Coordinates of C-alpha atoms in Angstrom, one line a residue:
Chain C
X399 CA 29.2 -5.4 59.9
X400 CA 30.1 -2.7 62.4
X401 CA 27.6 -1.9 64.9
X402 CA 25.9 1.7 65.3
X403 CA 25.0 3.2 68.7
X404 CA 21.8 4.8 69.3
X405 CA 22.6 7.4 71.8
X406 CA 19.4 10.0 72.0
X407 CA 16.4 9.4 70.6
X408 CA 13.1 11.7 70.5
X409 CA 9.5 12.3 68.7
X410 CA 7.4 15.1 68.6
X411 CA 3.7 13.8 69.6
X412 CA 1.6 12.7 66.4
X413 CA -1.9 14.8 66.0
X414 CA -3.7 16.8 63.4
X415 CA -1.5 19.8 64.7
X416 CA -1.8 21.5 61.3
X417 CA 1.7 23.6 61.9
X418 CA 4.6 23.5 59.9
X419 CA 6.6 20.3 59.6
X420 CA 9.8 21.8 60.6
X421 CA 8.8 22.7 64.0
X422 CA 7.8 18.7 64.8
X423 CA 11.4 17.7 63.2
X424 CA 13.1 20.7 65.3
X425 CA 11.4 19.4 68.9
X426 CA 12.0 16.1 68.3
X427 CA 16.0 16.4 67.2
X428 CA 16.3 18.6 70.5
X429 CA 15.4 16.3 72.8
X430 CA 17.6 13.7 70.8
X431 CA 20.0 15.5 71.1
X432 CA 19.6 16.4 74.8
X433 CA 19.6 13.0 75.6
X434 CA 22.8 11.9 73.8
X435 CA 24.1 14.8 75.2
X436 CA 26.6 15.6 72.4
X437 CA 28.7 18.8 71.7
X438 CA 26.7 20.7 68.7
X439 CA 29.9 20.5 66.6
X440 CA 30.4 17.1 66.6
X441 CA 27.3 16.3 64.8
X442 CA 29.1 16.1 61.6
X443 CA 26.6 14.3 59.2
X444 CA 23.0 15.5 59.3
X445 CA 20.3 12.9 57.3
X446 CA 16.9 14.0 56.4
X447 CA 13.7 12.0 55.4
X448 CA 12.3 14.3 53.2
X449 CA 8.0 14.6 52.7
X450 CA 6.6 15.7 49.5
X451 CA 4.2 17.2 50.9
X452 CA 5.1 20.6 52.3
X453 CA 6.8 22.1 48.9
X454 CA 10.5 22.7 48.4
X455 CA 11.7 23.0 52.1
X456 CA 10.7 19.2 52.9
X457 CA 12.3 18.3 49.3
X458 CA 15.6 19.8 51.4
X459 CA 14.7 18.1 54.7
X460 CA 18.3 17.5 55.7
X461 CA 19.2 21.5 55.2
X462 CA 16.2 22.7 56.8
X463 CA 16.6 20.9 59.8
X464 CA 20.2 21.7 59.7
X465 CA 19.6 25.6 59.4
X466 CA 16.5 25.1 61.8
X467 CA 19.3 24.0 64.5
X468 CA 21.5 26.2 64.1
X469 CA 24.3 25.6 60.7
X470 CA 27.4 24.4 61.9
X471 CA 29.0 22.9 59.0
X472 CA 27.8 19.5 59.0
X473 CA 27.5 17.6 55.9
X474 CA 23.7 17.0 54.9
X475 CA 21.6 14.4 52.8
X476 CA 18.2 14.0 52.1
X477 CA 16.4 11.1 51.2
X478 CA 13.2 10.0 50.3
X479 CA 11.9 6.4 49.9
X480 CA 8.1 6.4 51.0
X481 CA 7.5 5.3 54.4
X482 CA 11.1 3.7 54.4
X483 CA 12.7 7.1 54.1
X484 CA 13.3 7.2 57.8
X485 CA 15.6 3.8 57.8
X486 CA 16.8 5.4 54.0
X487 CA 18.1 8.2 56.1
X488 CA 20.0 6.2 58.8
X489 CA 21.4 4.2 56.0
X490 CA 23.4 7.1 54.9
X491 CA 24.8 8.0 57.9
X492 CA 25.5 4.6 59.0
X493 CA 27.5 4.7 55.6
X494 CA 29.1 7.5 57.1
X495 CA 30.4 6.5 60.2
X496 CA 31.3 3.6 59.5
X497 CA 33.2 4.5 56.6
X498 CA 34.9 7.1 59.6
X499 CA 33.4 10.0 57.7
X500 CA 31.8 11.2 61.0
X501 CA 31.9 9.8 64.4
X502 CA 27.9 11.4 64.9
X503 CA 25.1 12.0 63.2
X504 CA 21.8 13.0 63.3
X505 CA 18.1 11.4 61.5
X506 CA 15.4 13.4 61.6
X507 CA 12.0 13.1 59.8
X508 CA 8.7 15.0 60.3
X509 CA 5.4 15.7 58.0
X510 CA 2.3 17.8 58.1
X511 CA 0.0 15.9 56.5
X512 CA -3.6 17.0 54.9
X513 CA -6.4 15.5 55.7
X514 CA -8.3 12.7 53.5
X515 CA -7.0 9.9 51.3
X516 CA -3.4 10.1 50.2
X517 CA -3.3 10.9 46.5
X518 CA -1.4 11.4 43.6
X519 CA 0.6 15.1 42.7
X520 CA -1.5 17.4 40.5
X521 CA -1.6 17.5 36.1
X522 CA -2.6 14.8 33.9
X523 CA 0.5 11.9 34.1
X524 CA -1.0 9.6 31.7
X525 CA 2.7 7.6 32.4
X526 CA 2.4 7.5 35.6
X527 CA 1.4 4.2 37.5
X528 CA 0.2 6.0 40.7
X529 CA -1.6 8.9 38.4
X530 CA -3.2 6.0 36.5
X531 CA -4.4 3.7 39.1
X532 CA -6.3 6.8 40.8
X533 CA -7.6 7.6 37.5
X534 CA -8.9 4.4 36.1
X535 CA -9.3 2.0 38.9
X536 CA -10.0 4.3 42.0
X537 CA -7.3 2.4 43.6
X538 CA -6.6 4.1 47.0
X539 CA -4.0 3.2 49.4
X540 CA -7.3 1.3 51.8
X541 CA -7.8 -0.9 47.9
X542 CA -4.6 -2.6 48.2
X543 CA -5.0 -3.4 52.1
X544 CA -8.6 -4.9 51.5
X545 CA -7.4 -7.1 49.5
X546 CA -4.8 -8.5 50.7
X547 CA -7.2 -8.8 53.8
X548 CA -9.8 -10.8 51.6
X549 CA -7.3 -12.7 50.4
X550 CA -6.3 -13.7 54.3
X551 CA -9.7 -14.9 54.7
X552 CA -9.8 -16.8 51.6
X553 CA -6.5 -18.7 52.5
X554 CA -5.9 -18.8 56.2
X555 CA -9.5 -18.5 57.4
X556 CA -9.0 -15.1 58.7
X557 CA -12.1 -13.2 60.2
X558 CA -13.2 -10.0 60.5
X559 CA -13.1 -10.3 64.3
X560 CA -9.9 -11.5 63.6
X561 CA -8.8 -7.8 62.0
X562 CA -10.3 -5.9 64.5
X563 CA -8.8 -7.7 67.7
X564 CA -5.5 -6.5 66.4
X565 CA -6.6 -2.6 66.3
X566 CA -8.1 -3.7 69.6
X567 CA -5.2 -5.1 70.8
X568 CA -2.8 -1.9 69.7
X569 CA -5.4 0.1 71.3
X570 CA -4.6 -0.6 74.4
X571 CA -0.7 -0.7 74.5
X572 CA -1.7 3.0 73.1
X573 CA -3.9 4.0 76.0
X574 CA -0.2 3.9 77.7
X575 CA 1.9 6.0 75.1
X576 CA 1.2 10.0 75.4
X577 CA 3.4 10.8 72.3
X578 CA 0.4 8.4 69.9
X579 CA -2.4 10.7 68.0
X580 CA -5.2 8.0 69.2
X581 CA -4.8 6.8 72.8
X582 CA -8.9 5.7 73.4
X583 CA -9.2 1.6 74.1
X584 CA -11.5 -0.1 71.4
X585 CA -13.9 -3.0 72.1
X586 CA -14.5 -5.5 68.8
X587 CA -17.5 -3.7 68.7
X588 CA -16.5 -0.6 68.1
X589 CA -14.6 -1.6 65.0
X590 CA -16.9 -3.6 63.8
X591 CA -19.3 -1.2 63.6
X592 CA -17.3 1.4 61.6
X593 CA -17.6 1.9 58.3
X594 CA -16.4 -0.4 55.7
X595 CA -13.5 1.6 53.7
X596 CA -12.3 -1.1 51.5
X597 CA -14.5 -4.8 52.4
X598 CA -13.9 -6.4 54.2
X599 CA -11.5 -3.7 56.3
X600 CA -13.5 -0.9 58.0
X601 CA -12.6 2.8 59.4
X602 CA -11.0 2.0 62.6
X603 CA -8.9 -1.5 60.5
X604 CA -7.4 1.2 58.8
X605 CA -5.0 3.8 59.6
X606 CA -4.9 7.7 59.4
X607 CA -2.1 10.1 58.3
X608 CA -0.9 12.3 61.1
X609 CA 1.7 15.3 61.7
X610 CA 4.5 14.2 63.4
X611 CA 8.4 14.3 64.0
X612 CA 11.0 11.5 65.3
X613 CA 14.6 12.0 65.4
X614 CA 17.8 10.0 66.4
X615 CA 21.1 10.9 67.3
X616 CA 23.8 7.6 66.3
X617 CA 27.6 7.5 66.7
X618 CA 30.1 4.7 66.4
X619 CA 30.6 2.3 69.2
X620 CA 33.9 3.7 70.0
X621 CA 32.3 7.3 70.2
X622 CA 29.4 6.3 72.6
X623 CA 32.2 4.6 75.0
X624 CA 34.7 7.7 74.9
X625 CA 31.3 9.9 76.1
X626 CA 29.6 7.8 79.0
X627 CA 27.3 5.9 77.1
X628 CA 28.3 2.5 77.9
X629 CA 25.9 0.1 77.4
X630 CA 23.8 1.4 74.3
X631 CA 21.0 -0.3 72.6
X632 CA 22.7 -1.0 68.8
X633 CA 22.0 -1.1 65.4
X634 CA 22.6 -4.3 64.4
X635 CA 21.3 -4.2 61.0
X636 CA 19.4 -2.5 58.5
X637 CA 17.6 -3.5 55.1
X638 CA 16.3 -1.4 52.4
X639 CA 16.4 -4.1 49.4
X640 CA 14.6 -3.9 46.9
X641 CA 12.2 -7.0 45.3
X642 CA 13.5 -9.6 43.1
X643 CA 11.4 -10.1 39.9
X644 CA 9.0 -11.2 39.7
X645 CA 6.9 -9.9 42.7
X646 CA 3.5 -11.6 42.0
X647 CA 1.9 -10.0 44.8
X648 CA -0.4 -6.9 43.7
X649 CA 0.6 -3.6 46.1
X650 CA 0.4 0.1 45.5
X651 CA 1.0 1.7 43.5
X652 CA 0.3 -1.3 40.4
X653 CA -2.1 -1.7 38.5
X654 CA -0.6 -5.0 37.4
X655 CA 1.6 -7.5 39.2
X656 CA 5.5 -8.3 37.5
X657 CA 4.7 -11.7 35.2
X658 CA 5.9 -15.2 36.6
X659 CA 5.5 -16.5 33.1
X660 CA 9.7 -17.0 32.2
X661 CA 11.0 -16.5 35.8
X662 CA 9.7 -18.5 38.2
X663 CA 8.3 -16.3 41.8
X664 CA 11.3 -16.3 44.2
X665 CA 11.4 -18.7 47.1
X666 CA 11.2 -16.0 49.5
X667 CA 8.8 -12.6 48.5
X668 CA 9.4 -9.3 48.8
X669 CA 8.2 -8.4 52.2
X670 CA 10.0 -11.6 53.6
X671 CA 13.3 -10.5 52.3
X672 CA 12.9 -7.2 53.9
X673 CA 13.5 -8.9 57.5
X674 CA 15.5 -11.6 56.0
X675 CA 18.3 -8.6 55.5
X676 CA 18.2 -7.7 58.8
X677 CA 18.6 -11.6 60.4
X678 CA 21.7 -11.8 57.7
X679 CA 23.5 -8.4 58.6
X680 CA 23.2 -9.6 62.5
X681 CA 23.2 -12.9 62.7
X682 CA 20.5 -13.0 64.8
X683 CA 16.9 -15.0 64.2
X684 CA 13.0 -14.5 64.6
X685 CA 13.9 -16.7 67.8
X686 CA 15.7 -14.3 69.6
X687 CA 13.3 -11.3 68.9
X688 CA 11.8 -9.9 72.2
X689 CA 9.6 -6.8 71.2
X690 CA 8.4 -5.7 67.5
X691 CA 7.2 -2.3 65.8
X692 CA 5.9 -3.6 62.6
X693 CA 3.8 -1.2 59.9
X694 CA 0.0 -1.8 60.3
X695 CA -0.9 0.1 57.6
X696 CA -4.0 -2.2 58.1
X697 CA -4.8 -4.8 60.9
X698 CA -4.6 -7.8 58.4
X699 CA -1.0 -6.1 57.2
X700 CA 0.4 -6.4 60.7
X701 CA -1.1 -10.5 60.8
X702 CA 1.5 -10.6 57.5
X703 CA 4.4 -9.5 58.8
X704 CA 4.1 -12.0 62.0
X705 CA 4.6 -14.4 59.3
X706 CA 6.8 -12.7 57.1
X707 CA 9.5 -11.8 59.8
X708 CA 9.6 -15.3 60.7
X709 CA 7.1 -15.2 64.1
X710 CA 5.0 -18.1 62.7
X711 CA 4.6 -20.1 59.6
X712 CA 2.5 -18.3 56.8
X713 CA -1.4 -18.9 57.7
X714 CA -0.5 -18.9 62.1
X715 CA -0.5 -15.0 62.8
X716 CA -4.3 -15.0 63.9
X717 CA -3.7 -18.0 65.9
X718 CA -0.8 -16.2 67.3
X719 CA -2.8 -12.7 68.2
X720 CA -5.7 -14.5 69.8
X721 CA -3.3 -16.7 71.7
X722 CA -2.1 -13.4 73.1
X723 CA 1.3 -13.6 72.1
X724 CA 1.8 -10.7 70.8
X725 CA 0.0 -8.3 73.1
X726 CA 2.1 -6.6 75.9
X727 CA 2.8 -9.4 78.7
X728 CA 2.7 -11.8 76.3
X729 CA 6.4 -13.9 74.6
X730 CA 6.4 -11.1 71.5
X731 CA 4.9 -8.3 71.7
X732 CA 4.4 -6.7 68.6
X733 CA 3.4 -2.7 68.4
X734 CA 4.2 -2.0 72.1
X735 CA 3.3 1.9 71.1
X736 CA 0.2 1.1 69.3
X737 CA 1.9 1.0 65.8
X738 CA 0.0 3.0 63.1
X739 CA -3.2 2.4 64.1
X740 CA -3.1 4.5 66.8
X741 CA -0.2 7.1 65.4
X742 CA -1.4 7.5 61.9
X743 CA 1.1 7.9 59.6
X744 CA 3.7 10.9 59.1
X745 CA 5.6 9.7 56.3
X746 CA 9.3 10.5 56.9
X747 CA 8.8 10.2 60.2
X748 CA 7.4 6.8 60.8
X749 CA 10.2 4.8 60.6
X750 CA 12.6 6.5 62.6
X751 CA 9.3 6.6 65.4
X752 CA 9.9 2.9 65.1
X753 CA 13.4 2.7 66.2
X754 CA 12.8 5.5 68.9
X755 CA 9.9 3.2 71.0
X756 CA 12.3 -0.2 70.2
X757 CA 15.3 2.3 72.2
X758 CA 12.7 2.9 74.6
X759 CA 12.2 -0.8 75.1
X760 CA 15.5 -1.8 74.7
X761 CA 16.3 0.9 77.5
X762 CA 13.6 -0.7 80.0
X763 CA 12.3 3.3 79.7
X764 CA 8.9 2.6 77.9
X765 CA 6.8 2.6 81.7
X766 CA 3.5 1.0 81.4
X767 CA 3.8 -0.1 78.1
X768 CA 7.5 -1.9 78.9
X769 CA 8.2 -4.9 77.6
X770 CA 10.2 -7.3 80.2
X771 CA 13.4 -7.9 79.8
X772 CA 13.6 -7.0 75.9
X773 CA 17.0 -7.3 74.3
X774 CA 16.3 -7.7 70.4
X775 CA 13.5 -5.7 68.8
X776 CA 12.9 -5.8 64.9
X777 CA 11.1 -3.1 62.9
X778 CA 9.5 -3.6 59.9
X779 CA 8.1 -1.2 57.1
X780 CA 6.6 -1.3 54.0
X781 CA 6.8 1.7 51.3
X782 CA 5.7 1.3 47.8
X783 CA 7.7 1.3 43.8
X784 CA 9.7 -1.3 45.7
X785 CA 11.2 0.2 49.0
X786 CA 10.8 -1.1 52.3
X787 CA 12.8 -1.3 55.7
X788 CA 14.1 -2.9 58.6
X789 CA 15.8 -2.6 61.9
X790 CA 17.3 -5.0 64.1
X791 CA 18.3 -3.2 67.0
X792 CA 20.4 -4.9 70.5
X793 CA 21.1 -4.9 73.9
Chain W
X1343 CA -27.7 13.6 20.8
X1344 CA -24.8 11.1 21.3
X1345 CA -21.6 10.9 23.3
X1346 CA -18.3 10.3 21.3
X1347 CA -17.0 7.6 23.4
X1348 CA -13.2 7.8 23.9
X1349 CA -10.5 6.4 26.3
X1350 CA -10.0 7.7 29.5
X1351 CA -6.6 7.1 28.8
X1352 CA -5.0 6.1 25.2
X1353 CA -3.0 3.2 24.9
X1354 CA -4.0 0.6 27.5
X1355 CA -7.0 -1.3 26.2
X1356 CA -8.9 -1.9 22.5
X1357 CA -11.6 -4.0 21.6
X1358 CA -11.3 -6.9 18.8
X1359 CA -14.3 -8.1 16.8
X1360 CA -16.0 -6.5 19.9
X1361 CA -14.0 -8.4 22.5
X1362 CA -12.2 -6.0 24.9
X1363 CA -8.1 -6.4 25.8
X1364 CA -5.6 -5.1 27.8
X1365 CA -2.6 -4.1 26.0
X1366 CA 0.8 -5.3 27.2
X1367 CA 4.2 -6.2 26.1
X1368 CA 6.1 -8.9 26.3
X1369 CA 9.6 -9.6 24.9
X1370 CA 9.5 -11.7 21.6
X1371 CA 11.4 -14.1 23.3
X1372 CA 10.6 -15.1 26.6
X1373 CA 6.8 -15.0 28.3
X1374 CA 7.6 -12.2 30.6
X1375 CA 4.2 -9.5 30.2
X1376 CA 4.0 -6.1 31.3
X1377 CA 0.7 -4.0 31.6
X1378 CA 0.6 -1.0 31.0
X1379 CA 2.7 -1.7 28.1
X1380 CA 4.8 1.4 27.5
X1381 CA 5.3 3.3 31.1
X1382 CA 8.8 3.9 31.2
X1383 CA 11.0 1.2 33.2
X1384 CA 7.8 -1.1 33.8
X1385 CA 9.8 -4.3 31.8
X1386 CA 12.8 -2.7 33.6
X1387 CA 11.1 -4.7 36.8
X1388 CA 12.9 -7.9 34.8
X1389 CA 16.4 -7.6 34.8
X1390 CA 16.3 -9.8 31.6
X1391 CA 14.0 -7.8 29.9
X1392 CA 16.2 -4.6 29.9
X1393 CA 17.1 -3.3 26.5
X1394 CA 14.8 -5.7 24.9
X1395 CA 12.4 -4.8 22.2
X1396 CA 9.2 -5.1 23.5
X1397 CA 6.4 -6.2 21.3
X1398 CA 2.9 -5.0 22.0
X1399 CA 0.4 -8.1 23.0
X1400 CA -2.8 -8.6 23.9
X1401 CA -3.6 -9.7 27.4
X1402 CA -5.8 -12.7 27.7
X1403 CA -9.1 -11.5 28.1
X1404 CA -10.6 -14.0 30.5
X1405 CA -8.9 -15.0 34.4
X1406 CA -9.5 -16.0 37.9
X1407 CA -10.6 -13.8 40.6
X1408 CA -6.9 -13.3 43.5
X1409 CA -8.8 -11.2 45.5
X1410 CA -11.5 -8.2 45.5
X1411 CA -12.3 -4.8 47.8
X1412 CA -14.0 -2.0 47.0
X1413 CA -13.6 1.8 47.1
X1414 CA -16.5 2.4 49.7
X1415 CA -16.0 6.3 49.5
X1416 CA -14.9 8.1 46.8
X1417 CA -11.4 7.9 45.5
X1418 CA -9.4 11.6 45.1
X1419 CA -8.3 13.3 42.2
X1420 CA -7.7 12.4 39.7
X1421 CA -10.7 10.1 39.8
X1422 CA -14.0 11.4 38.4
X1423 CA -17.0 10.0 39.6
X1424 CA -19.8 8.9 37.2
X1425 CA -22.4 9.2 40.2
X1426 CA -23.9 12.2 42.3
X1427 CA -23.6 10.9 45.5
X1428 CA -21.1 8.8 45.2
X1429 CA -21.4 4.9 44.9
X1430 CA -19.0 2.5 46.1
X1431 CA -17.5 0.7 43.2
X1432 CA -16.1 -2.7 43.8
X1433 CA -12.4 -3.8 42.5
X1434 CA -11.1 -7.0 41.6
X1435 CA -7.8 -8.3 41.0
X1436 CA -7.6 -10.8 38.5
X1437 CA -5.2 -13.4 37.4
X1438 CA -4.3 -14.4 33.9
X1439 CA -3.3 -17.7 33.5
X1440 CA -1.1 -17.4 30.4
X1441 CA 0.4 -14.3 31.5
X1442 CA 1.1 -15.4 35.2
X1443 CA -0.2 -12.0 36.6
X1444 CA -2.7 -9.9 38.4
X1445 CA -4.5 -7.2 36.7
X1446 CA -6.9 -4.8 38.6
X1447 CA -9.8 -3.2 37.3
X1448 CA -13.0 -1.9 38.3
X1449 CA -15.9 -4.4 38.4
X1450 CA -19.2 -3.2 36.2
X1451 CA -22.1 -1.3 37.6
X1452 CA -24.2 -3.5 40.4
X1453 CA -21.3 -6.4 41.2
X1454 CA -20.8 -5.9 44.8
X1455 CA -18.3 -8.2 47.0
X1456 CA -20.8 -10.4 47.3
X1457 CA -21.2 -11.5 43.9
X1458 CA -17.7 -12.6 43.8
X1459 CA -15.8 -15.1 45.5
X1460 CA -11.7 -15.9 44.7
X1461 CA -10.8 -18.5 42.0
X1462 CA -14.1 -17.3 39.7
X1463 CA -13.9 -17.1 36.1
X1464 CA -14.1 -13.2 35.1
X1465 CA -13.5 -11.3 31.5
X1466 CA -12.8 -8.1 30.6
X1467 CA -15.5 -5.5 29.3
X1468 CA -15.2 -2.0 27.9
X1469 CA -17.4 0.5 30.3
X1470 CA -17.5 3.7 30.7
X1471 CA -15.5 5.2 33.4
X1472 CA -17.6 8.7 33.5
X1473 CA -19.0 11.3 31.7
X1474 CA -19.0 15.0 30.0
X1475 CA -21.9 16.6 28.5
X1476 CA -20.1 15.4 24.9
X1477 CA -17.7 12.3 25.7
X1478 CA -18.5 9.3 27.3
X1479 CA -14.9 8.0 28.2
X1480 CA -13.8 4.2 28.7
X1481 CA -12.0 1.9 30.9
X1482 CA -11.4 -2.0 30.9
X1483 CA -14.0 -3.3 34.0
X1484 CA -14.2 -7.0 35.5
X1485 CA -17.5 -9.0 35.4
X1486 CA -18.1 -12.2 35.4
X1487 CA -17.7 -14.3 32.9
X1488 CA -20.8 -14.5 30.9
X1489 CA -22.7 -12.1 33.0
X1490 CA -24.8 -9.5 31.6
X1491 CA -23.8 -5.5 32.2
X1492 CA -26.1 -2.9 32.2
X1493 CA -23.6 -0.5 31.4
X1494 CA -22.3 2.5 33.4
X1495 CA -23.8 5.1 30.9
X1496 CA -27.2 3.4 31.7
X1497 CA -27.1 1.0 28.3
X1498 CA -28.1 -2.4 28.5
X1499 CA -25.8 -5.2 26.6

């Protein structure tokens, strides 16, 4: 597989700005675009992450964005695919170029997000799994992180203290990244005495939902050498697969796992096949990754993936973040900008954030919050109805 | 004068010679279950399940705690809460042992996390989920198995 070049990437800062998404997506593609420091016109694809949340316009992401910039004939698609609609979007335009469609284009995601739980679109959808599990269980989003962080405890001996030294531990890579919603350091204490949302995971365990915007501008490699950019960090490879049945572990928006009883679970799960996509398409390993933006929906989420992307065998990842390993300074960072915990999440948006800070690092540009010497980061992302996404991005 | 009780939703759950189920499908020739039975491209999950009949079955009533949480404040629309203030209900995610899968549900009134512990014997019981001035309507709940419910609508059992 061809490699894609990341040459300008950009964000909008993540708050509770309460404007329209469009503006976030509009600021961040600008400064994308300033940095890759393209002609206009030679954007030629333009890929959206739509949100469902600000009515037909974010339905249309890709053409509002592109009319928001200024139309110059580009082709457009929009995608949606949860959280992994960001990565969804580069997908197509990775398609794109490297099919010699277009030699640039440009992914851009943003969201203006209301304030509370997120919940299910309005009417009575009695066929509807995410209607029904609102309805009849009062399964939030938080129900499906608590437990899978009882079920931690149960198996690997996980603690409480255990959960909130990894919000602790993203707190303060965040106290170093100005574009993050939340950029206060936390003490064990201070999560462990907020609120239990869904036991045994409490207020701060868990994170918000956030306005944002993140955009990057890609081009093939022969592109990036013809225009100065010699050395750029690299998509090396990409997943959005889907499960294989039977996925016996509950997650949003279920109400029932898939049924093991006539096909036996597959040796790897889903959220392990994610990253195992990304190793394949690359032919790079868990042993060469420097630097990590995983998807802490919840701190006992982010101890999974250590495990599931292949940092440490299934029951290590708390041995792993009190060792210190994965804290800034330490052999693998993981969450350098404080991950989702201290962003809160914007949707469309979130992934593509992720590939922006892993740039950053890649670039040595990330200042305080730098990772030394990083040449291989990994994102990794978690939707629901069976998307997902990662990144493997090079130096 | 009293409620008609009625399912919050139709089509999920019954009750047997006064023994409450889930109702799933399965294909009539392999043990591969779906719950809810009929939401369209649930069995689609199993790629050898497609364009199968599906017969309706009856989830085993009875399972083994995987894991438990609960919904500390209260959930969105379109969940209805039963109590003014709200309080926090506790979940649990069961697994059936012939049917090789997790179910959630609600726990009944008064089992908090503490009462529960993963790998304990629960079974299903017929609750109510809330209330109108002339319905009382119903949802499957968790308890332990053999417990006693006092139930949602304030009735003992």
């Amino acid at each position: 597989m061809d490699e894609l070049a990341i040459i300008g990437v950009g964000m909008h800062p993540w708050g509770k700005w309460g404007r329209n998404f469009v503006e976030y997506g509009t600021v961040a593609a600008r400064k994308a675009l300033d940095e890759a420091q393209v002609d206009w016109n030679d954007v030629g694809y333009i890929s959206g992450a739509i949100t469902v949340r600000n009515g037909y316009p974010g339905y249309v992401a890709g053409a509002t964005f592109a009319r928001a910039l200024g139309f110059n004939g580009a082709q457009v698609a929009s995608s949606y695919a949860a959280c992994a609609s960001g990565v969804t979007a580069l997908q197509v335009a990775r398609g794109q170029i490297l099919s010699g469609v277009t030699d640039v284009a440009l992914i851009i995601g943003a969201d203006t997000t209301p304030k509370g739980f997120l919940k299910p679109n309005e009417g009575d959808r009695p066929d509807d799994t995410d209607w029904l599990r609102f309805k009849l269980v009062g399964a939030t989003n938080p129900v499906y992180f608590g437990l899978n962080a009882r079920r931690r405890m149960d198996l690997f001996g996980a603690t409480q203290e255990d959960f909130a030294r990894v919000k602790v531990k993203n707190s303060r890579h965040a106290v170093h990244n100005g574009l993050a919603r939340f950029t206060k350091e936390y003490d064990i204490d201070d999560v462990m005495n907020s609120p239990v949302v869904s036991d045994p995971l409490r207020l701060l365990d868990i994170c918000a939902t956030s306005d944002g915007g993140a955009a990057l501008v890609v081009c093939s490699m022969k592109y990036a050498r013809a225009h100065g950019h010699t050395d750029p960090v690299r998509v090396a490879g990409l997943s959005t697969v889907t499960p294989v049945y039977p996925d016996t572990v509950i997650d949003l928006p279920y109400m029932a796992t898939d049924s093991a009883g006539a096909t036996p679970e597959p040796l790897r799960g889903f959220k392990q096949s994610i990253g195992d996509k990304v190793y394949e398409e690359s032919g790079l390993g868990p042993d060469d990754v420097d630097v990590a933006e995983v998807y802490d929906l919840s701190s006992s989420l982010e101890l999974d993936w250590y495990e599931q992307l292949g940092f440490c065998a299934e029951g290590e990842a708390e041995k792993l973040l009190r060792d210190g390993v994965t804290e800034i300074g330490g052999r693998l960072p993981v969450n350098p900008s404080g991950g989702l915990g201290a962003f809160g999440e914007a949707v469309p948006a979130q992934a593509i954030a992720q590939v922006c800070e892993l740039t950053w690092q890649l670039r040595g540009e990330a200042g305080k919050r730098q990772v030394e010497g990083a040449r291989v980061g990994i994102s990794a992302n978690q939707g629901l109805f069976g998307h997902g996404s990662s990144v493997l991005v090079r130096r | 004068m009293t409620k008609t009780r009625v399912p919050a939703v139709d089509g999920l759950f019954t009750e047997v010679d006064g023994v409450a189920h889930l109702i799933g499908a399965k294909t009539p020739d392999r043990d591969s279950y779906f719950f809810p039975a009929h939401l369209p491209g649930m069995a689609g999950g199993d790629p050898a399940a497609v364009g199968a009949e599906l017969e309706e079955v009856l989830l085993s009533n009875t399972g083994t705690v995987w894991s438990y949480t609960t919904s500390s404040y209260a959930p969105p629309p379109p969940f209805v809460a039963n109590t003014d203030p709200y309080e926090p209900i506790t979940i649990a995610a069961v697994k059936l042992e012939r049917e090789q899968m997790v179910v959630l549900g609600q726990c009944t009134q008064g089992i908090t996390p503490d009462d529960l512990e993963i790998g304990m014997e629960m079974e299903l019981y017929i609750d109510v989920l809330n209330e109108d001035d002339e319905h009382e309507y119903t949802v499957w709940k968790w308890r332990p198995r053999g417990a006693a419910t006092t139930d949602a609508a304030g009735e003992g059992n």
